[in-house]
Amino acid sequence: MFLGTVSGFGQSLSRVTSGIDMGLGYKDEAWVPAITYHQELSLSNFSWFRIGWGVRTWGYYAGKTNLVPKSNAFSDDTLKFGRVTANGASVLFGLNVRLWRLDIGVNTDVIGIAFGTRRSGLYSKSTFYEGEGRDYYNAYIDSNPATLNAFPLLLDKQNGQSEVYVRYWITDRIGVKLAYVHGRLTYATAEKLDNGQKRFSKSFGVPSVAISFPLYN
């Protein structure tokens, strides 16, 4: 009876798996590297379906880049950079399905931080009307990647990434992941500009390839 009870309880235990993805995305002269540590939880009754979480470190490096205040659709404000460099670390949440040797899934950043080189952006603004940022029209303004960020998939003016991916396990020790990365890049100025704006952003999408390694307890 005791052995039967232990055996029955063991069948309902959850299984946690984990691994690391080391990837690089590229499109239109923008480089997007990332290293992701991920864990997945699956119940024995639904071993093919997994809930995941993890930590992603990422970078975004590109040449000429225009950022705009997304929250104001009628604004023609633009912060123009000759080059941008941003790095960050985020906590992510995801879901995936295991089919044979394939993991098919999605994940998105929940909360994170970003940092990078302080750069001067040209504040481009038409002069049909003047706002509180009039002193900075067509002038260079120091700015840097916005530090604190949350839910970049849902909220404007945040730094972070989301991805849709397929991971194929070549062997039990190594795999390859193909993904499409959707992200947002946001820079913040020290001064408030028109409409009180301090954050300027753009969204991007890049294909990505990663090498995957499982971690074993």
PDB file of C-alpha atoms in Angstrom:
ATOM      1  CA  MET A   1       0.000   0.000   0.000  1.00  0.00           C
ATOM      2  CA  PHE A   2       2.814   2.392   0.901  1.00  0.00           C
ATOM      3  CA  LEU A   3       4.657   1.709  -2.379  1.00  0.00           C
ATOM      4  CA  GLY A   4       1.444   2.190  -4.336  1.00  0.00           C
ATOM      5  CA  THR A   5       0.794   5.522  -2.627  1.00  0.00           C
ATOM      6  CA  VAL A   6       4.315   6.771  -3.348  1.00  0.00           C
ATOM      7  CA  SER A   7       4.060   5.633  -6.951  1.00  0.00           C
ATOM      8  CA  GLY A   8       0.713   7.373  -7.424  1.00  0.00           C
ATOM      9  CA  PHE A   9       2.029  10.610  -5.933  1.00  0.00           C
ATOM     10  CA  GLY A  10       5.132  10.481  -8.141  1.00  0.00           C
ATOM     11  CA  GLN A  11       3.053  10.370 -11.303  1.00  0.00           C
ATOM     12  CA  SER A  12       1.479  13.753 -10.495  1.00  0.00           C
ATOM     13  CA  LEU A  13       4.765  15.553  -9.890  1.00  0.00           C
ATOM     14  CA  SER A  14       5.707  18.444 -12.147  1.00  0.00           C
ATOM     15  CA  ARG A  15       8.864  18.362 -14.223  1.00  0.00           C
ATOM     16  CA  VAL A  16      11.149  21.363 -14.601  1.00  0.00           C
ATOM     17  CA  THR A  17      13.546  21.620 -17.519  1.00  0.00           C
ATOM     18  CA  SER A  18      15.973  24.422 -18.271  1.00  0.00           C
ATOM     19  CA  GLY A  19      18.487  25.586 -20.852  1.00  0.00           C
ATOM     20  CA  ILE A  20      20.387  28.431 -22.477  1.00  0.00           C
ATOM     21  CA  ASP A  21      19.936  29.977 -25.925  1.00  0.00           C
ATOM     22  CA  MET A  22      22.752  32.032 -27.460  1.00  0.00           C
ATOM     23  CA  GLY A  23      21.417  33.883 -30.481  1.00  0.00           C
ATOM     24  CA  LEU A  24      21.893  36.707 -32.949  1.00  0.00           C
ATOM     25  CA  GLY A  25      19.331  38.594 -35.003  1.00  0.00           C
ATOM     26  CA  TYR A  26      20.019  40.873 -37.956  1.00  0.00           C
ATOM     27  CA  LYS A  27      18.055  43.058 -40.358  1.00  0.00           C
ATOM     28  CA  ASP A  28      18.720  46.362 -42.155  1.00  0.00           C
ATOM     29  CA  GLU A  29      22.118  46.909 -40.496  1.00  0.00           C
ATOM     30  CA  ALA A  30      20.686  46.338 -37.009  1.00  0.00           C
ATOM     31  CA  TRP A  31      22.359  43.658 -34.877  1.00  0.00           C
ATOM     32  CA  VAL A  32      20.335  42.100 -32.056  1.00  0.00           C
ATOM     33  CA  PRO A  33      22.279  39.569 -29.936  1.00  0.00           C
ATOM     34  CA  ALA A  34      20.690  37.824 -26.961  1.00  0.00           C
ATOM     35  CA  ILE A  35      21.491  35.177 -24.366  1.00  0.00           C
ATOM     36  CA  THR A  36      18.458  33.626 -22.697  1.00  0.00           C
ATOM     37  CA  TYR A  37      18.259  31.374 -19.658  1.00  0.00           C
ATOM     38  CA  HIS A  38      14.894  29.611 -19.585  1.00  0.00           C
ATOM     39  CA  GLN A  39      13.004  27.156 -17.405  1.00  0.00           C
ATOM     40  CA  GLU A  40       9.851  25.265 -18.315  1.00  0.00           C
ATOM     41  CA  LEU A  41       7.333  23.555 -16.066  1.00  0.00           C
ATOM     42  CA  SER A  42       5.180  20.677 -17.312  1.00  0.00           C
ATOM     43  CA  LEU A  43       2.742  18.408 -15.497  1.00  0.00           C
ATOM     44  CA  SER A  44       3.003  14.686 -16.134  1.00  0.00           C
ATOM     45  CA  ASN A  45      -0.557  14.606 -17.455  1.00  0.00           C
ATOM     46  CA  PHE A  46       0.272  17.331 -20.000  1.00  0.00           C
ATOM     47  CA  SER A  47       3.969  16.783 -20.653  1.00  0.00           C
ATOM     48  CA  TRP A  48       3.717  18.311 -24.135  1.00  0.00           C
ATOM     49  CA  PHE A  49       2.561  21.715 -22.804  1.00  0.00           C
ATOM     50  CA  ARG A  50       4.953  23.884 -20.809  1.00  0.00           C
ATOM     51  CA  ILE A  51       4.840  27.184 -18.949  1.00  0.00           C
ATOM     52  CA  GLY A  52       8.143  29.020 -19.047  1.00  0.00           C
ATOM     53  CA  TRP A  53      10.034  31.855 -17.385  1.00  0.00           C
ATOM     54  CA  GLY A  54      13.616  33.038 -17.501  1.00  0.00           C
ATOM     55  CA  VAL A  55      16.083  35.878 -17.929  1.00  0.00           C
ATOM     56  CA  ARG A  56      17.152  37.464 -21.199  1.00  0.00           C
ATOM     57  CA  THR A  57      20.218  39.652 -21.727  1.00  0.00           C
ATOM     58  CA  TRP A  58      20.099  41.498 -25.020  1.00  0.00           C
ATOM     59  CA  GLY A  59      21.663  44.170 -27.164  1.00  0.00           C
ATOM     60  CA  TYR A  60      20.550  46.415 -30.011  1.00  0.00           C
ATOM     61  CA  TYR A  61      23.199  48.036 -32.215  1.00  0.00           C
ATOM     62  CA  ALA A  62      22.309  50.027 -35.313  1.00  0.00           C
ATOM     63  CA  GLY A  63      23.259  53.031 -37.424  1.00  0.00           C
ATOM     64  CA  LYS A  64      20.873  55.842 -38.361  1.00  0.00           C
ATOM     65  CA  THR A  65      17.764  55.541 -36.222  1.00  0.00           C
ATOM     66  CA  ASN A  66      14.689  57.749 -35.784  1.00  0.00           C
ATOM     67  CA  LEU A  67      12.704  57.580 -32.562  1.00  0.00           C
ATOM     68  CA  VAL A  68       9.280  59.116 -32.000  1.00  0.00           C
ATOM     69  CA  PRO A  69       6.896  59.663 -29.050  1.00  0.00           C
ATOM     70  CA  LYS A  70       4.435  56.893 -29.843  1.00  0.00           C
ATOM     71  CA  SER A  71       1.792  58.058 -27.375  1.00  0.00           C
ATOM     72  CA  ASN A  72       1.039  61.182 -29.454  1.00  0.00           C
ATOM     73  CA  ALA A  73      -0.162  60.150 -32.916  1.00  0.00           C
ATOM     74  CA  PHE A  74      -0.522  63.757 -34.084  1.00  0.00           C
ATOM     75  CA  SER A  75       3.013  64.811 -33.196  1.00  0.00           C
ATOM     76  CA  ASP A  76       5.764  65.198 -35.791  1.00  0.00           C
ATOM     77  CA  ASP A  77       8.485  65.136 -33.127  1.00  0.00           C
ATOM     78  CA  THR A  78      11.467  62.968 -34.031  1.00  0.00           C
ATOM     79  CA  LEU A  79      14.711  62.248 -32.218  1.00  0.00           C
ATOM     80  CA  LYS A  80      17.318  61.355 -34.871  1.00  0.00           C
ATOM     81  CA  PHE A  81      20.526  59.456 -34.100  1.00  0.00           C
ATOM     82  CA  GLY A  82      23.497  58.622 -36.269  1.00  0.00           C
ATOM     83  CA  ARG A  83      24.054  55.504 -34.174  1.00  0.00           C
ATOM     84  CA  VAL A  84      22.377  53.722 -31.258  1.00  0.00           C
ATOM     85  CA  THR A  85      23.753  51.164 -28.796  1.00  0.00           C
ATOM     86  CA  ALA A  86      21.556  49.685 -26.100  1.00  0.00           C
ATOM     87  CA  ASN A  87      21.889  46.724 -23.739  1.00  0.00           C
ATOM     88  CA  GLY A  88      19.496  45.248 -21.242  1.00  0.00           C
ATOM     89  CA  ALA A  89      18.378  42.414 -19.008  1.00  0.00           C
ATOM     90  CA  SER A  90      14.772  41.309 -18.609  1.00  0.00           C
ATOM     91  CA  VAL A  91      12.618  38.763 -16.812  1.00  0.00           C
ATOM     92  CA  LEU A  92      10.473  36.912 -19.347  1.00  0.00           C
ATOM     93  CA  PHE A  93       7.383  34.711 -19.409  1.00  0.00           C
ATOM     94  CA  GLY A  94       6.565  32.170 -22.103  1.00  0.00           C
ATOM     95  CA  LEU A  95       4.607  29.162 -23.297  1.00  0.00           C
ATOM     96  CA  ASN A  96       5.709  26.296 -25.503  1.00  0.00           C
ATOM     97  CA  VAL A  97       4.654  22.931 -26.864  1.00  0.00           C
ATOM     98  CA  ARG A  98       7.013  19.946 -27.183  1.00  0.00           C
ATOM     99  CA  LEU A  99       6.425  17.821 -30.284  1.00  0.00           C
ATOM    100  CA  TRP A 100       8.995  15.097 -30.868  1.00  0.00           C
ATOM    101  CA  ARG A 101      12.337  16.974 -30.935  1.00  0.00           C
ATOM    102  CA  LEU A 102      10.693  20.351 -31.491  1.00  0.00           C
ATOM    103  CA  ASP A 103       9.846  23.112 -29.021  1.00  0.00           C
ATOM    104  CA  ILE A 104       7.351  25.563 -30.536  1.00  0.00           C
ATOM    105  CA  GLY A 105       6.737  28.595 -28.391  1.00  0.00           C
ATOM    106  CA  VAL A 106       6.474  32.280 -27.599  1.00  0.00           C
ATOM    107  CA  ASN A 107       7.885  34.491 -24.871  1.00  0.00           C
ATOM    108  CA  THR A 108       7.850  38.144 -23.899  1.00  0.00           C
ATOM    109  CA  ASP A 109       9.711  40.407 -21.493  1.00  0.00           C
ATOM    110  CA  VAL A 110       7.748  41.348 -18.379  1.00  0.00           C
ATOM    111  CA  ILE A 111      10.084  43.755 -16.591  1.00  0.00           C
ATOM    112  CA  GLY A 112      13.661  44.809 -17.174  1.00  0.00           C
ATOM    113  CA  ILE A 113      16.423  47.369 -17.181  1.00  0.00           C
ATOM    114  CA  ALA A 114      18.392  48.917 -20.052  1.00  0.00           C
ATOM    115  CA  PHE A 115      21.597  50.899 -20.340  1.00  0.00           C
ATOM    116  CA  GLY A 116      23.984  52.146 -22.998  1.00  0.00           C
ATOM    117  CA  THR A 117      26.224  54.914 -24.247  1.00  0.00           C
ATOM    118  CA  ARG A 118      24.841  58.428 -23.848  1.00  0.00           C
ATOM    119  CA  ARG A 119      24.320  59.887 -27.320  1.00  0.00           C
ATOM    120  CA  SER A 120      23.172  63.164 -28.832  1.00  0.00           C
ATOM    121  CA  GLY A 121      19.978  63.031 -30.877  1.00  0.00           C
ATOM    122  CA  LEU A 122      18.722  65.753 -33.200  1.00  0.00           C
ATOM    123  CA  TYR A 123      15.286  66.907 -32.032  1.00  0.00           C
ATOM    124  CA  SER A 124      13.508  67.454 -35.337  1.00  0.00           C
ATOM    125  CA  LYS A 125      10.278  69.421 -35.128  1.00  0.00           C
ATOM    126  CA  SER A 126       8.231  71.476 -37.596  1.00  0.00           C
ATOM    127  CA  THR A 127       7.475  75.034 -36.500  1.00  0.00           C
ATOM    128  CA  PHE A 128       3.748  75.193 -37.277  1.00  0.00           C
ATOM    129  CA  TYR A 129       3.232  75.678 -33.564  1.00  0.00           C
ATOM    130  CA  GLU A 130       5.548  75.971 -30.607  1.00  0.00           C
ATOM    131  CA  GLY A 131       5.417  73.884 -27.462  1.00  0.00           C
ATOM    132  CA  GLU A 132       7.337  73.633 -24.230  1.00  0.00           C
ATOM    133  CA  GLY A 133      10.292  72.090 -26.089  1.00  0.00           C
ATOM    134  CA  ARG A 134      10.755  75.144 -28.331  1.00  0.00           C
ATOM    135  CA  ASP A 135      14.251  75.814 -26.966  1.00  0.00           C
ATOM    136  CA  TYR A 136      15.429  72.470 -28.350  1.00  0.00           C
ATOM    137  CA  TYR A 137      13.896  72.520 -31.842  1.00  0.00           C
ATOM    138  CA  ASN A 138      16.424  71.309 -34.424  1.00  0.00           C
ATOM    139  CA  ALA A 139      19.101  71.037 -31.746  1.00  0.00           C
ATOM    140  CA  TYR A 140      21.052  68.080 -30.372  1.00  0.00           C
ATOM    141  CA  ILE A 141      19.900  66.669 -27.049  1.00  0.00           C
ATOM    142  CA  ASP A 142      21.751  64.169 -24.861  1.00  0.00           C
ATOM    143  CA  SER A 143      19.839  60.982 -24.193  1.00  0.00           C
ATOM    144  CA  ASN A 144      20.399  57.356 -23.287  1.00  0.00           C
ATOM    145  CA  PRO A 145      18.388  54.091 -23.233  1.00  0.00           C
ATOM    146  CA  ALA A 146      15.434  54.349 -20.839  1.00  0.00           C
ATOM    147  CA  THR A 147      16.479  52.528 -17.668  1.00  0.00           C
ATOM    148  CA  LEU A 148      13.315  50.975 -16.195  1.00  0.00           C
ATOM    149  CA  ASN A 149      10.939  49.131 -18.507  1.00  0.00           C
ATOM    150  CA  ALA A 150       7.846  46.926 -18.304  1.00  0.00           C
ATOM    151  CA  PHE A 151       5.651  44.963 -20.763  1.00  0.00           C
ATOM    152  CA  PRO A 152       7.234  46.303 -23.989  1.00  0.00           C
ATOM    153  CA  LEU A 153       4.859  44.178 -26.071  1.00  0.00           C
ATOM    154  CA  LEU A 154       1.855  46.071 -24.675  1.00  0.00           C
ATOM    155  CA  LEU A 155       3.171  49.482 -23.650  1.00  0.00           C
ATOM    156  CA  ASP A 156       4.746  52.254 -25.727  1.00  0.00           C
ATOM    157  CA  LYS A 157       8.096  53.776 -24.839  1.00  0.00           C
ATOM    158  CA  GLN A 158       9.667  50.696 -23.226  1.00  0.00           C
ATOM    159  CA  ASN A 159      12.800  48.662 -23.947  1.00  0.00           C
ATOM    160  CA  GLY A 160      12.461  44.922 -24.405  1.00  0.00           C
ATOM    161  CA  GLN A 161      11.711  42.010 -26.686  1.00  0.00           C
ATOM    162  CA  SER A 162       9.296  39.210 -27.507  1.00  0.00           C
ATOM    163  CA  GLU A 163       9.807  36.235 -29.786  1.00  0.00           C
ATOM    164  CA  VAL A 164       8.103  33.401 -31.618  1.00  0.00           C
ATOM    165  CA  TYR A 165      10.398  30.430 -32.079  1.00  0.00           C
ATOM    166  CA  VAL A 166      10.972  26.827 -33.077  1.00  0.00           C
ATOM    167  CA  ARG A 167      13.779  24.984 -31.284  1.00  0.00           C
ATOM    168  CA  TYR A 168      15.031  21.701 -32.766  1.00  0.00           C
ATOM    169  CA  TRP A 169      17.086  19.388 -30.560  1.00  0.00           C
ATOM    170  CA  ILE A 170      19.724  17.839 -32.802  1.00  0.00           C
ATOM    171  CA  THR A 171      20.915  15.666 -29.912  1.00  0.00           C
ATOM    172  CA  ASP A 172      20.195  15.588 -26.180  1.00  0.00           C
ATOM    173  CA  ARG A 173      23.091  18.037 -25.722  1.00  0.00           C
ATOM    174  CA  ILE A 174      22.621  20.662 -28.421  1.00  0.00           C
ATOM    175  CA  GLY A 175      19.861  22.293 -30.444  1.00  0.00           C
ATOM    176  CA  VAL A 176      19.219  25.139 -32.860  1.00  0.00           C
ATOM    177  CA  LYS A 177      16.491  27.768 -32.472  1.00  0.00           C
ATOM    178  CA  LEU A 178      14.950  29.818 -35.284  1.00  0.00           C
ATOM    179  CA  ALA A 179      12.993  32.832 -34.093  1.00  0.00           C
ATOM    180  CA  TYR A 180      11.355  36.064 -35.101  1.00  0.00           C
ATOM    181  CA  VAL A 181      12.142  38.768 -32.563  1.00  0.00           C
ATOM    182  CA  HIS A 182       9.782  41.702 -32.102  1.00  0.00           C
ATOM    183  CA  GLY A 183      11.200  44.430 -29.907  1.00  0.00           C
ATOM    184  CA  ARG A 184      11.108  48.059 -28.905  1.00  0.00           C
ATOM    185  CA  LEU A 185      14.005  50.491 -28.502  1.00  0.00           C
ATOM    186  CA  THR A 186      13.493  53.531 -26.272  1.00  0.00           C
ATOM    187  CA  TYR A 187      15.760  56.457 -25.434  1.00  0.00           C
ATOM    188  CA  ALA A 188      15.045  58.992 -22.688  1.00  0.00           C
ATOM    189  CA  THR A 189      16.047  62.672 -22.559  1.00  0.00           C
ATOM    190  CA  ALA A 190      16.839  64.626 -19.413  1.00  0.00           C
ATOM    191  CA  GLU A 191      14.639  67.533 -20.544  1.00  0.00           C
ATOM    192  CA  LYS A 192      10.899  67.489 -21.112  1.00  0.00           C
ATOM    193  CA  LEU A 193      10.045  68.294 -24.708  1.00  0.00           C
ATOM    194  CA  ASP A 194       6.719  69.079 -26.391  1.00  0.00           C
ATOM    195  CA  ASN A 195       3.714  67.537 -24.640  1.00  0.00           C
ATOM    196  CA  GLY A 196       5.961  66.687 -21.712  1.00  0.00           C
ATOM    197  CA  GLN A 197       7.642  63.925 -23.699  1.00  0.00           C
ATOM    198  CA  LYS A 198      10.908  62.469 -22.416  1.00  0.00           C
ATOM    199  CA  ARG A 199      10.834  58.999 -23.993  1.00  0.00           C
ATOM    200  CA  PHE A 200      11.155  58.347 -27.737  1.00  0.00           C
ATOM    201  CA  SER A 201      10.955  54.870 -29.237  1.00  0.00           C
ATOM    202  CA  LYS A 202      10.644  52.631 -32.271  1.00  0.00           C
ATOM    203  CA  SER A 203       9.604  49.023 -32.767  1.00  0.00           C
ATOM    204  CA  PHE A 204      11.632  46.531 -34.783  1.00  0.00           C
ATOM    205  CA  GLY A 205      11.444  42.981 -36.041  1.00  0.00           C
ATOM    206  CA  VAL A 206      14.376  40.734 -36.933  1.00  0.00           C
ATOM    207  CA  PRO A 207      14.893  37.044 -37.737  1.00  0.00           C
ATOM    208  CA  SER A 208      17.228  35.313 -35.302  1.00  0.00           C
ATOM    209  CA  VAL A 209      19.258  32.103 -35.056  1.00  0.00           C
ATOM    210  CA  ALA A 210      20.435  30.632 -31.752  1.00  0.00           C
ATOM    211  CA  ILE A 211      22.390  27.653 -30.453  1.00  0.00           C
ATOM    212  CA  SER A 212      20.633  25.920 -27.547  1.00  0.00           C
ATOM    213  CA  PHE A 213      22.059  23.939 -24.648  1.00  0.00           C
ATOM    214  CA  PRO A 214      20.036  22.056 -22.015  1.00  0.00           C
ATOM    215  CA  LEU A 215      20.998  22.250 -18.347  1.00  0.00           C
ATOM    216  CA  TYR A 216      20.758  19.148 -16.216  1.00  0.00           C
ATOM    217  CA  ASN A 217      20.398  18.931 -12.436  1.00  0.00           C
TER     218      ASN A 217
END
